[in-house]
mmCIF file of C-alpha atoms in Angstrom:
data_model
loop_
_atom_site.group_PDB
_atom_site.id
_atom_site.type_symbol
_atom_site.label_atom_id
_atom_site.label_comp_id
_atom_site.label_asym_id
_atom_site.label_seq_id
_atom_site.Cartn_x
_atom_site.Cartn_y
_atom_site.Cartn_z
ATOM 1 C CA MET A 1 71.508 36.769 104.396
ATOM 2 C CA SER A 2 68.299 36.246 106.262
ATOM 3 C CA GLY A 3 67.528 39.053 108.714
ATOM 4 C CA VAL A 4 70.209 41.420 107.297
ATOM 5 C CA SER A 5 69.460 44.645 105.439
ATOM 6 C CA ILE A 6 71.812 47.285 103.976
ATOM 7 C CA ARG A 7 71.082 50.989 104.637
ATOM 8 C CA LEU A 8 72.839 54.302 104.632
ATOM 9 C CA TYR A 9 75.051 55.148 107.519
ATOM 10 C CA LYS A 10 73.641 57.372 110.309
ATOM 11 C CA ASP A 11 75.229 59.148 113.217
ATOM 12 C CA SER A 12 74.304 56.573 115.803
ATOM 13 C CA ASP A 13 76.495 54.001 113.925
ATOM 14 C CA TYR A 14 79.550 56.074 114.586
ATOM 15 C CA GLY A 15 81.213 54.151 117.472
ATOM 16 C CA VAL A 16 80.453 50.650 116.172
ATOM 17 C CA THR A 17 81.595 51.513 112.738
ATOM 18 C CA ARG A 18 85.061 52.775 113.818
ATOM 19 C CA GLU A 19 85.496 49.841 116.126
ATOM 20 C CA MET A 20 84.432 47.278 113.510
ATOM 21 C CA PHE A 21 86.849 48.758 111.002
ATOM 22 C CA ALA A 22 89.734 48.794 113.429
ATOM 23 C CA ARG A 23 89.157 45.195 114.518
ATOM 24 C CA GLY A 24 88.706 43.996 111.010
ATOM 25 C CA ILE A 25 92.142 45.377 110.066
ATOM 26 C CA THR A 26 94.255 44.584 113.116
ATOM 27 C CA GLU A 27 92.986 40.979 113.311
ATOM 28 C CA HIS A 28 95.266 40.158 110.384
ATOM 29 C CA THR A 29 98.453 40.751 112.408
ATOM 30 C CA ASN A 30 99.208 37.134 113.200
ATOM 31 C CA LYS A 31 98.665 35.992 109.572
ATOM 32 C CA ALA A 32 101.045 38.717 108.330
ATOM 33 C CA PHE A 33 103.535 37.654 111.080
ATOM 34 C CA ARG A 34 103.394 34.018 109.896
ATOM 35 C CA HIS A 35 104.063 35.114 106.361
ATOM 36 C CA THR A 36 107.108 37.113 107.535
ATOM 37 C CA LEU A 37 108.561 34.124 109.226
ATOM 38 C CA GLY A 38 108.650 32.246 105.889
ATOM 39 C CA ILE A 39 110.867 34.778 104.124
ATOM 40 C CA PRO A 40 114.504 33.730 103.496
ATOM 41 C CA HIS A 41 116.141 36.910 104.628
ATOM 42 C CA ILE A 42 114.114 36.778 107.836
ATOM 43 C CA TRP A 43 115.484 33.293 108.461
ATOM 44 C CA LEU A 44 118.883 34.676 107.928
ATOM 45 C CA PHE A 45 118.139 37.569 110.311
ATOM 46 C CA LEU A 46 116.923 35.144 113.017
ATOM 47 C CA PHE A 47 119.876 32.834 112.485
ATOM 48 C CA LEU A 48 122.429 35.608 112.961
ATOM 49 C CA THR A 49 120.415 36.998 115.894
ATOM 50 C CA PHE A 50 120.821 33.578 117.501
ATOM 51 C CA LEU A 51 124.368 32.972 116.481
ATOM 52 C CA ALA A 52 126.024 36.300 117.343
ATOM 53 C CA PRO A 53 125.374 36.162 121.166
ATOM 54 C CA PHE A 54 126.445 32.502 121.189
ATOM 55 C CA ILE A 55 129.742 33.264 119.429
ATOM 56 C CA VAL A 56 130.468 36.350 121.606
ATOM 57 C CA ILE A 57 129.209 35.082 125.039
ATOM 58 C CA GLY A 58 128.895 31.319 124.539
ATOM 59 C CA SER A 59 125.493 31.258 126.171
ATOM 60 C CA LEU A 60 122.559 29.368 124.692
ATOM 61 C CA PHE A 61 120.345 31.122 127.220
ATOM 62 C CA VAL A 62 121.290 34.566 125.999
ATOM 63 C CA SER A 63 121.017 33.400 122.354
ATOM 64 C CA SER A 64 117.447 32.100 123.113
ATOM 65 C CA LEU A 65 116.605 35.426 124.717
ATOM 66 C CA ALA A 66 117.895 37.317 121.730
ATOM 67 C CA ILE A 67 115.864 35.277 119.209
ATOM 68 C CA THR A 68 112.696 35.656 121.405
ATOM 69 C CA LEU A 69 113.240 39.473 121.416
ATOM 70 C CA ALA A 70 113.651 39.340 117.594
ATOM 71 C CA LEU A 71 110.443 37.485 117.153
ATOM 72 C CA LEU A 72 108.602 39.936 119.304
ATOM 73 C CA ILE A 73 110.077 42.898 117.328
ATOM 74 C CA LEU A 74 108.855 41.245 114.064
ATOM 75 C CA TRP A 75 105.411 40.726 115.466
ATOM 76 C CA LEU A 76 105.318 44.376 116.667
ATOM 77 C CA LEU A 77 106.445 45.572 113.221
ATOM 78 C CA ASN A 78 103.578 43.680 111.612
ATOM 79 C CA ARG A 79 101.195 45.039 114.218
ATOM 80 C CA TYR A 80 102.548 48.541 113.496
ATOM 81 C CA MET A 81 101.783 48.179 109.778
ATOM 82 C CA PHE A 82 98.073 47.655 110.594
ATOM 83 C CA THR A 83 97.623 49.984 113.572
ATOM 84 C CA THR A 84 99.365 52.846 111.696
ATOM 85 C CA TYR A 85 96.890 52.468 108.858
ATOM 86 C CA VAL A 86 93.947 52.243 111.176
ATOM 87 C CA GLN A 87 94.928 55.388 113.097
ATOM 88 C CA HIS A 88 95.380 57.254 109.821
ATOM 89 C CA CYS A 89 91.870 56.210 108.650
ATOM 90 C CA LEU A 90 90.209 57.061 111.996
ATOM 91 C CA GLN A 91 91.736 60.553 111.869
ATOM 92 C CA ASP A 92 90.918 61.016 108.223
ATOM 93 C CA ASP A 93 87.758 59.960 106.451
ATOM 94 C CA LEU A 94 86.344 58.060 109.548
ATOM 95 C CA LEU A 95 86.643 61.115 111.808
ATOM 96 C CA ASP A 96 83.507 62.675 110.505
ATOM 97 C CA ILE A 97 81.827 59.944 108.436
ATOM 98 C CA LYS A 98 78.623 61.745 107.683
ATOM 99 C CA LYS A 99 80.413 64.891 106.417
ATOM 100 C CA TYR A 100 82.979 62.962 104.363
ATOM 101 C CA TYR A 101 80.722 60.422 102.774
ATOM 102 C CA LEU A 102 77.181 61.500 102.850
ATOM 103 C CA LYS A 103 77.588 65.276 102.050
ATOM 104 C CA ARG A 104 79.784 64.950 98.939
ATOM 105 C CA ASP A 105 78.778 64.003 95.457
ATOM 106 C CA GLY A 106 79.964 60.509 94.390
ATOM 107 C CA TYR A 107 80.655 59.433 97.871
ATOM 108 C CA CYS A 108 78.593 57.086 100.102
ATOM 109 C CA PHE A 109 78.664 54.861 103.213
ATOM 110 C CA TRP A 110 76.527 51.951 104.068
ATOM 111 C CA VAL A 111 75.999 49.609 107.018
ATOM 112 C CA ALA A 112 74.628 46.077 107.149
ATOM 113 C CA GLU A 113 72.062 45.701 109.946
ATOM 114 C CA SER A 114 70.751 42.553 111.622
ATOM 115 C CA TYR A 115 67.951 42.890 114.107
ATOM 116 C CA GLY A 116 69.059 46.416 115.065
ATOM 117 C CA ALA A 117 72.762 45.688 115.221
ATOM 118 C CA VAL A 118 75.375 46.832 112.756
ATOM 119 C CA VAL A 119 77.157 43.751 111.412
ATOM 120 C CA GLY A 120 78.948 45.195 108.346
ATOM 121 C CA ILE A 121 80.215 48.382 106.782
ATOM 122 C CA VAL A 122 81.438 49.535 103.409
ATOM 123 C CA ALA A 123 82.125 52.844 101.672
ATOM 124 C CA ALA A 124 82.494 54.195 98.148
ATOM 125 C CA THR A 125 84.529 57.146 96.867
ATOM 126 C CA PRO A 126 85.506 58.377 93.392
ATOM 127 C CA SER A 127 88.905 57.005 92.461
ATOM 128 C CA HIS A 128 91.617 59.647 92.371
ATOM 129 C CA ARG A 129 94.147 57.459 90.681
ATOM 130 C CA PRO A 130 95.708 58.562 87.348
ATOM 131 C CA GLY A 131 93.564 57.082 84.597
ATOM 132 C CA GLY A 132 90.725 56.154 87.036
ATOM 133 C CA GLU A 133 88.542 59.072 86.418
ATOM 134 C CA SER A 134 85.555 56.755 85.622
ATOM 135 C CA HIS A 135 86.242 54.359 88.402
ATOM 136 C CA MET A 136 84.734 54.004 91.893
ATOM 137 C CA GLU A 137 86.772 52.822 94.910
ATOM 138 C CA LEU A 138 85.462 50.354 97.481
ATOM 139 C CA LYS A 139 86.831 51.158 100.864
ATOM 140 C CA ARG A 140 86.499 50.482 104.594
ATOM 141 C CA MET A 141 84.673 47.145 104.222
ATOM 142 C CA SER A 142 84.427 45.008 107.289
ATOM 143 C CA VAL A 143 82.029 42.366 108.610
ATOM 144 C CA ALA A 144 81.454 41.172 112.191
ATOM 145 C CA LYS A 145 82.869 37.678 112.835
ATOM 146 C CA SER A 146 79.449 36.533 113.838
ATOM 147 C CA HIS A 147 78.095 37.249 110.300
ATOM 148 C CA ARG A 148 81.026 36.064 108.071
ATOM 149 C CA GLY A 149 80.262 33.356 105.559
ATOM 150 C CA LYS A 150 76.589 34.430 105.405
ATOM 151 C CA GLY A 151 76.713 36.556 102.252
ATOM 152 C CA VAL A 152 77.031 39.952 103.999
ATOM 153 C CA ALA A 153 80.292 40.955 102.532
ATOM 154 C CA LYS A 154 79.123 39.848 99.050
ATOM 155 C CA ALA A 155 76.016 42.059 99.441
ATOM 156 C CA LEU A 156 78.073 45.041 100.566
ATOM 157 C CA CYS A 157 80.325 44.643 97.471
ATOM 158 C CA ARG A 158 77.309 44.444 95.217
ATOM 159 C CA THR A 159 75.959 47.579 96.842
ATOM 160 C CA VAL A 160 79.055 49.537 95.780
ATOM 161 C CA ILE A 161 79.087 47.941 92.371
ATOM 162 C CA ASP A 162 75.461 48.992 91.781
ATOM 163 C CA PHE A 163 76.230 52.489 93.148
ATOM 164 C CA ALA A 164 79.110 52.765 90.717
ATOM 165 C CA GLN A 165 77.066 51.466 87.799
ATOM 166 C CA ALA A 166 74.235 53.881 88.491
ATOM 167 C CA ARG A 167 76.717 56.772 88.354
ATOM 168 C CA GLY A 168 78.048 55.608 85.006
ATOM 169 C CA CYS A 169 81.410 54.294 86.251
ATOM 170 C CA LYS A 170 83.329 51.785 84.190
ATOM 171 C CA ALA A 171 84.936 49.883 87.087
ATOM 172 C CA VAL A 172 85.238 49.439 90.815
ATOM 173 C CA VAL A 173 88.711 49.341 92.411
ATOM 174 C CA LEU A 174 89.996 48.517 95.797
ATOM 175 C CA GLU A 175 93.145 47.754 97.808
ATOM 176 C CA THR A 176 93.823 45.009 100.357
ATOM 177 C CA SER A 177 96.864 43.609 102.032
ATOM 178 C CA ARG A 178 98.180 40.207 101.136
ATOM 179 C CA ALA A 179 97.353 38.987 104.633
ATOM 180 C CA GLN A 180 93.706 39.420 104.014
ATOM 181 C CA THR A 181 93.194 36.133 102.189
ATOM 182 C CA ASP A 182 89.529 35.715 102.867
ATOM 183 C CA ALA A 183 88.786 39.051 101.389
ATOM 184 C CA GLN A 184 90.818 38.156 98.341
ATOM 185 C CA ARG A 185 88.800 35.007 97.684
ATOM 186 C CA LEU A 186 85.569 36.942 98.002
ATOM 187 C CA TYR A 187 86.637 39.673 95.632
ATOM 188 C CA GLU A 188 87.814 37.140 93.088
ATOM 189 C CA ARG A 189 84.602 35.195 93.297
ATOM 190 C CA ILE A 190 82.645 38.341 92.548
ATOM 191 C CA GLY A 191 84.875 39.088 89.567
ATOM 192 C CA PHE A 192 87.602 41.387 90.750
ATOM 193 C CA ARG A 193 91.055 40.791 89.272
ATOM 194 C CA VAL A 194 94.551 41.863 90.594
ATOM 195 C CA ARG A 195 95.891 44.560 88.408
ATOM 196 C CA LYS A 196 99.107 45.315 90.271
ATOM 197 C CA SER A 197 100.846 44.750 93.633
ATOM 198 C CA PHE A 198 103.301 46.965 95.590
ATOM 199 C CA TYR A 199 104.873 47.266 98.971
ATOM 200 C CA ALA A 200 102.850 49.200 101.530
ATOM 201 C CA PRO A 201 104.137 52.845 101.744
ATOM 202 C CA MET A 202 105.664 52.340 105.145
ATOM 203 C CA PRO A 203 109.333 51.930 106.215
ATOM 204 C CA PRO A 204 109.173 48.280 107.357
ATOM 205 C CA ALA A 205 107.199 47.009 104.505
ATOM 206 C CA LYS A 206 109.966 45.698 102.241
ATOM 207 C CA PHE A 207 111.728 44.047 105.186
ATOM 208 C CA LEU A 208 108.523 42.340 106.252
ATOM 209 C CA ASP A 209 107.438 41.542 102.666
ATOM 210 C CA PHE A 210 104.176 43.425 103.273
ATOM 211 C CA TRP A 211 102.382 43.721 100.011
ATOM 212 C CA ILE A 212 99.267 45.668 98.944
ATOM 213 C CA LEU A 213 97.117 44.150 96.122
ATOM 214 C CA PHE A 214 95.250 46.427 93.797
ATOM 215 C CA TYR A 215 91.979 44.860 92.455
ATOM 216 C CA GLN A 216 89.650 46.028 89.660
ATOM 217 C CA TYR A 217 86.222 44.883 88.706
ATOM 218 C CA ASN A 218 85.034 45.980 85.250
ATOM 219 C CA ILE A 219 81.345 46.852 85.243
ATOM 220 C CA PRO A 220 79.594 45.068 82.243
ATOM 221 C CA THR A 221 78.377 47.546 79.679
ATOM 222 C CA ALA A 222 74.607 47.485 78.767
ATOM 223 C CA ARG A 223 73.755 46.131 75.386
#
């Protein structure tokens, strides 16, 4: 991670932070779409979409148009899952990052900087889940494509873990979509383990088989 340092967020990072987060989430649309295409009930849906116009009209051309439209709708639904989440975050905690993360006890936001440019972001908040009173939640992590595979994401994770440990927390938790496979591999290498999985809380999630994975890292106790 030569040339990269991690520091607290400041106001001048606002624009690049929001853009980096949005890009880091929406870039997974195609991977989620490919997963959707492998689901049996989606195959049935596409088959019926192709077959119905052919039976009614007897036109392969119309059937081809119908299945093309169905594929487009499936892609847009996957895109919707990510963009809706991004818009919620941009209007919630990322609307006033300094106020939300740096002026509240137990909250924090860091950026990874390389030669004056922000190349990574991560945040920490107390977990508000039932039974998670002594847990810290890792959120909003994203790394610029130019700096992936260079240890930046791992360093950002360790920053949150160290922050949680210093505050006496017992674990760090996080959520990620099943489409974010690179992130999953990183978390598991660090020591996070999947505790549960569930459909994203959005109407198309079950139809698209869009799952959220809940990870937990137990902080070693001092001996």
